[in-house]
Coordinates of C-alpha atoms in Angstrom, one line a residue:
X5 CA 114.2 26.7 40.9
X6 CA 116.6 29.7 40.3
X7 CA 113.4 32.0 39.8
X8 CA 112.0 30.7 43.1
X9 CA 115.6 31.5 44.7
X10 CA 115.5 34.8 43.1
X11 CA 112.3 35.6 44.7
X12 CA 113.1 34.6 48.2
X13 CA 116.5 36.6 47.9
X14 CA 114.7 39.7 46.8
X15 CA 112.1 39.0 49.8
X16 CA 114.8 38.9 52.4
X17 CA 116.5 42.0 51.2
X18 CA 113.1 43.7 51.3
X19 CA 112.4 42.6 54.7
X20 CA 116.1 43.5 56.1
X21 CA 115.8 46.8 54.4
X22 CA 112.4 47.4 56.0
X23 CA 113.9 46.4 59.2
X24 CA 117.0 48.7 58.9
X25 CA 114.7 51.3 57.9
X26 CA 112.7 50.9 61.0
X27 CA 115.6 50.7 63.5
X28 CA 117.1 53.9 61.8
X29 CA 113.9 55.6 62.6
X30 CA 113.5 54.3 66.1
X31 CA 117.2 55.4 66.6
X32 CA 116.3 59.0 65.3
X33 CA 113.0 59.1 67.4
X34 CA 114.7 57.8 70.7
X35 CA 116.9 60.9 71.1
X36 CA 114.1 63.3 70.0
X37 CA 111.9 61.6 72.8
X38 CA 114.9 61.7 75.4
X39 CA 115.1 65.3 74.5
X40 CA 111.8 66.1 74.9
X41 CA 111.8 64.4 78.4
X42 CA 114.7 66.2 79.6
X43 CA 113.2 69.4 78.3
X44 CA 109.9 68.7 80.1
X45 CA 111.7 67.7 83.3
X46 CA 113.7 71.0 83.0
X47 CA 110.7 73.1 82.4
X48 CA 109.1 71.4 85.3
X49 CA 112.1 72.1 87.7
X50 CA 112.2 75.7 86.2
X51 CA 108.4 76.1 87.2
X52 CA 109.2 74.8 90.9
X53 CA 111.8 77.2 91.2
X54 CA 109.9 79.9 89.8
X55 CA 106.9 79.0 92.3
X56 CA 109.6 79.4 94.9
X57 CA 110.8 82.6 93.6
X58 CA 107.4 83.8 93.4
X59 CA 106.7 82.7 97.0
X60 CA 108.5 85.9 98.0
X61 CA 110.0 87.1 101.2
X62 CA 106.8 87.9 103.1
X63 CA 105.2 84.5 102.3
X64 CA 108.5 82.7 103.3
X65 CA 108.6 84.7 106.4
X66 CA 104.7 83.8 107.3
X67 CA 105.8 80.2 106.3
X68 CA 108.5 80.0 108.9
X69 CA 106.5 82.1 111.5
X70 CA 103.7 79.3 111.3
X71 CA 106.2 76.4 111.5
X72 CA 107.8 77.8 114.8
X73 CA 104.7 77.3 116.6
X74 CA 101.7 79.8 117.5
X75 CA 102.6 79.7 121.1
X76 CA 106.2 81.5 121.6
X77 CA 105.8 83.0 118.4
X78 CA 102.9 84.9 118.8
X79 CA 104.5 86.5 122.0
X80 CA 107.6 87.4 120.2
X81 CA 105.6 88.9 117.6
X82 CA 103.7 90.8 120.4
X83 CA 107.2 92.1 121.6
X84 CA 107.7 93.5 118.3
X85 CA 104.4 95.4 117.7
X86 CA 104.4 96.7 121.2
X87 CA 108.2 97.8 121.0
X88 CA 107.8 99.6 117.3
X89 CA 104.6 101.1 118.6
X90 CA 106.5 102.9 121.6
X91 CA 109.5 103.7 119.6
X92 CA 107.6 105.3 116.8
X93 CA 105.4 107.4 119.3
X94 CA 108.9 108.7 121.1
X95 CA 110.4 109.3 117.8
X96 CA 107.6 111.6 116.7
X97 CA 107.5 113.2 120.0
X98 CA 111.2 113.9 119.9
X99 CA 111.1 115.4 116.6
X100 CA 108.3 117.6 117.8
X101 CA 110.4 118.6 120.8
X102 CA 113.3 119.8 118.6
X103 CA 113.8 123.4 118.4
X104 CA 115.8 125.9 116.5
X105 CA 117.8 126.9 120.1
X106 CA 119.9 129.4 118.6
X107 CA 117.1 131.0 116.9
X108 CA 114.9 131.0 120.1
X109 CA 117.6 132.2 122.1
X110 CA 118.1 135.1 119.8
X111 CA 114.4 136.0 119.8
X112 CA 114.1 135.9 123.6
X113 CA 117.3 138.2 124.0
X114 CA 115.7 140.6 121.6
X115 CA 112.3 140.6 123.2
X116 CA 114.1 140.6 126.8
X117 CA 116.0 143.9 125.6
X118 CA 113.0 145.7 123.8
X119 CA 109.9 144.8 126.1
X120 CA 111.3 143.2 129.2
X121 CA 110.5 140.0 130.7
X122 CA 107.1 139.8 129.8
X123 CA 107.6 140.1 126.1
X124 CA 110.5 137.4 126.3
X125 CA 108.0 135.2 128.2
X126 CA 105.4 135.8 125.2
X127 CA 108.1 134.6 122.9
X128 CA 108.5 131.3 124.8
X129 CA 104.6 130.6 124.9
X130 CA 104.4 130.9 121.2
X131 CA 107.2 128.5 120.7
X132 CA 107.0 124.4 121.2
X133 CA 109.3 122.4 122.8
X134 CA 111.2 121.6 126.1
X135 CA 113.8 124.6 125.8
X136 CA 111.1 127.3 125.4
X137 CA 109.3 125.5 128.2
X138 CA 112.5 125.8 130.3
X139 CA 113.0 129.5 129.2
X140 CA 109.6 130.5 130.4
X141 CA 110.2 128.9 133.8
X142 CA 113.6 130.7 134.2
X143 CA 111.9 133.9 132.9
X144 CA 109.1 133.4 135.5
X145 CA 111.5 133.1 138.1
X146 CA 113.6 136.0 137.3
X147 CA 111.5 138.6 138.7
X148 CA 112.7 137.4 142.0
X149 CA 116.5 136.8 141.6
X150 CA 119.0 135.1 139.4
X151 CA 119.2 132.3 141.9
X152 CA 115.3 131.7 141.8
X153 CA 115.8 131.9 137.9
X154 CA 118.4 129.5 138.0
X155 CA 116.9 127.0 140.3
X156 CA 113.8 127.0 138.2
X157 CA 115.7 126.3 135.0
X158 CA 117.3 123.3 136.9
X159 CA 114.0 121.8 138.5
X160 CA 111.9 122.0 135.2
X161 CA 115.0 120.8 133.2
X162 CA 114.6 117.6 135.1
X163 CA 111.0 117.4 134.5
X164 CA 111.3 118.3 130.8
X165 CA 114.3 115.2 130.8
X166 CA 111.7 112.8 132.3
X167 CA 109.3 113.6 129.6
X168 CA 111.6 112.9 127.1
X169 CA 113.0 109.5 128.5
X170 CA 109.1 108.3 129.2
X171 CA 108.4 104.8 128.3
X172 CA 111.7 104.1 126.7
X173 CA 112.3 101.7 129.2
X174 CA 109.7 99.6 127.9
X175 CA 111.6 99.4 124.5
X176 CA 114.6 98.0 126.2
X177 CA 112.6 95.4 128.2
X178 CA 111.4 94.1 124.9
X179 CA 114.9 94.1 123.4
X180 CA 115.6 91.9 126.2
X181 CA 112.6 89.9 126.4
X182 CA 112.5 88.9 122.6
X183 CA 115.7 86.6 122.6
X184 CA 115.0 85.5 126.0
X185 CA 111.8 83.8 124.7
X186 CA 113.3 82.7 121.5
X187 CA 115.9 80.9 123.8
X188 CA 113.0 79.3 125.8
X189 CA 111.4 78.0 122.6
X190 CA 114.8 76.4 121.7
X191 CA 114.9 74.8 125.1
X192 CA 111.4 73.8 124.8
X193 CA 111.9 72.4 121.1
X194 CA 115.0 70.5 122.3
X195 CA 113.2 68.8 125.1
X196 CA 110.3 67.7 123.1
X197 CA 113.0 66.3 120.5
X198 CA 114.3 64.1 123.3
X199 CA 111.0 63.1 124.7
X200 CA 110.3 61.5 121.1
X201 CA 113.4 60.0 120.8
X202 CA 112.7 58.6 124.4
X203 CA 109.3 57.5 123.6
X204 CA 110.4 55.4 120.3
X205 CA 113.5 54.0 121.8
X206 CA 115.6 54.8 118.9
X207 CA 117.6 57.7 117.3
X208 CA 116.0 58.8 114.1
X209 CA 116.8 61.9 112.4
X210 CA 112.8 62.3 111.8
X211 CA 112.1 62.3 115.4
X212 CA 114.7 65.1 116.3
X213 CA 114.3 67.4 113.0
X214 CA 110.8 68.7 114.0
X215 CA 111.8 69.8 117.6
X216 CA 115.0 71.3 116.6
X217 CA 113.6 73.0 113.5
X218 CA 110.7 74.7 115.8
X219 CA 113.8 75.6 118.2
X220 CA 116.0 77.2 115.9
X221 CA 112.9 79.1 114.1
X222 CA 112.0 80.7 117.7
X223 CA 115.5 81.7 118.3
X224 CA 116.0 83.3 114.8
X225 CA 112.7 85.3 115.3
X226 CA 113.5 86.4 118.8
X227 CA 116.7 87.7 117.6
X228 CA 115.3 89.5 114.7
X229 CA 113.1 91.4 116.9
X230 CA 115.8 92.5 119.2
X231 CA 117.8 93.7 116.4
X232 CA 115.0 95.7 114.8
X233 CA 114.2 97.1 118.3
X234 CA 117.8 97.8 119.3
X235 CA 118.2 100.1 116.2
X236 CA 114.9 102.3 117.0
X237 CA 116.1 102.3 120.7
X238 CA 119.8 103.4 119.8
X239 CA 118.2 106.4 117.4
X240 CA 115.8 107.6 120.5
X241 CA 118.6 107.5 122.9
X242 CA 120.7 109.5 120.5
X243 CA 117.8 111.9 119.9
X244 CA 117.3 112.3 123.5
X245 CA 121.1 113.2 124.2
X246 CA 121.1 116.0 121.7
X247 CA 117.9 117.4 123.1
X248 CA 119.4 117.2 126.4
X249 CA 122.4 118.8 125.3
X250 CA 120.7 121.9 123.7
X251 CA 118.4 122.0 126.7
X252 CA 121.9 122.5 129.0
X253 CA 123.4 125.1 126.5
X254 CA 120.2 126.9 126.2
X255 CA 119.9 127.2 129.9
X256 CA 123.5 128.5 130.5
X257 CA 122.8 131.2 127.6
X258 CA 119.5 132.1 129.3
X259 CA 121.5 132.8 132.9
X260 CA 123.6 134.8 131.0
X261 CA 120.9 136.8 129.0
X262 CA 119.2 137.5 132.3
X263 CA 122.4 138.6 134.3
X264 CA 123.0 141.1 131.5
X265 CA 119.7 142.1 131.5
X266 CA 119.7 142.9 135.3
X267 CA 122.9 144.7 135.2
X268 CA 121.6 146.9 132.3
X269 CA 118.4 147.6 134.2
X270 CA 120.4 148.6 137.5
X271 CA 122.7 151.1 135.4

């Protein structure tokens, strides 16, 4: 009997020890499983964040552009393309029209003193830019009188100014048109949102979110286009003002040179 009791006690101790060992192993395994799960979750979240970072600015911009709707967003994009095309053409033209006015005036004065009006006109023919063209017209009218040369300079100066400002008004038009189209898209988006609310008969965020999102995107893109074109427009205007000031200073200097040349020729 004692022997049977001893066997039962040993069996009970063995079972209890095995159960405790299994519980300990389970307890040790559970934190590892939880850690592994958390690590996998963190890696998944990091992968999503990495994908969002890899999306890039251009992809995000393209995504938002498509979400804004092709109707108004396409028109706003067209305003940007046409405005940039005209602005770049004007910038190239104005940079090519820029000349060293002081050097040109000195060359014309040297040619005028050494070879007369025809030599000075030849210098103007070989020089590009509106200042050289004004000089040529003024020298061409100097054969008659100083007054005729002055009138020719003033008249041709107006022509050159018109060429400098050519198509600049279109850039200002696109600057005003782009945000107006964006605001129109905003109004249309809000109208669509209220139409959905009226049709559903209930105020739900999901019904309004789409229309408001389109409205905000069209406004943002319209303002972005206007800001970009405004920067180019201000640069063009500043460049035109600089060239016009050079033209005015050079015209005054040309009249002074012609007066000195006429007085020297009379003596």
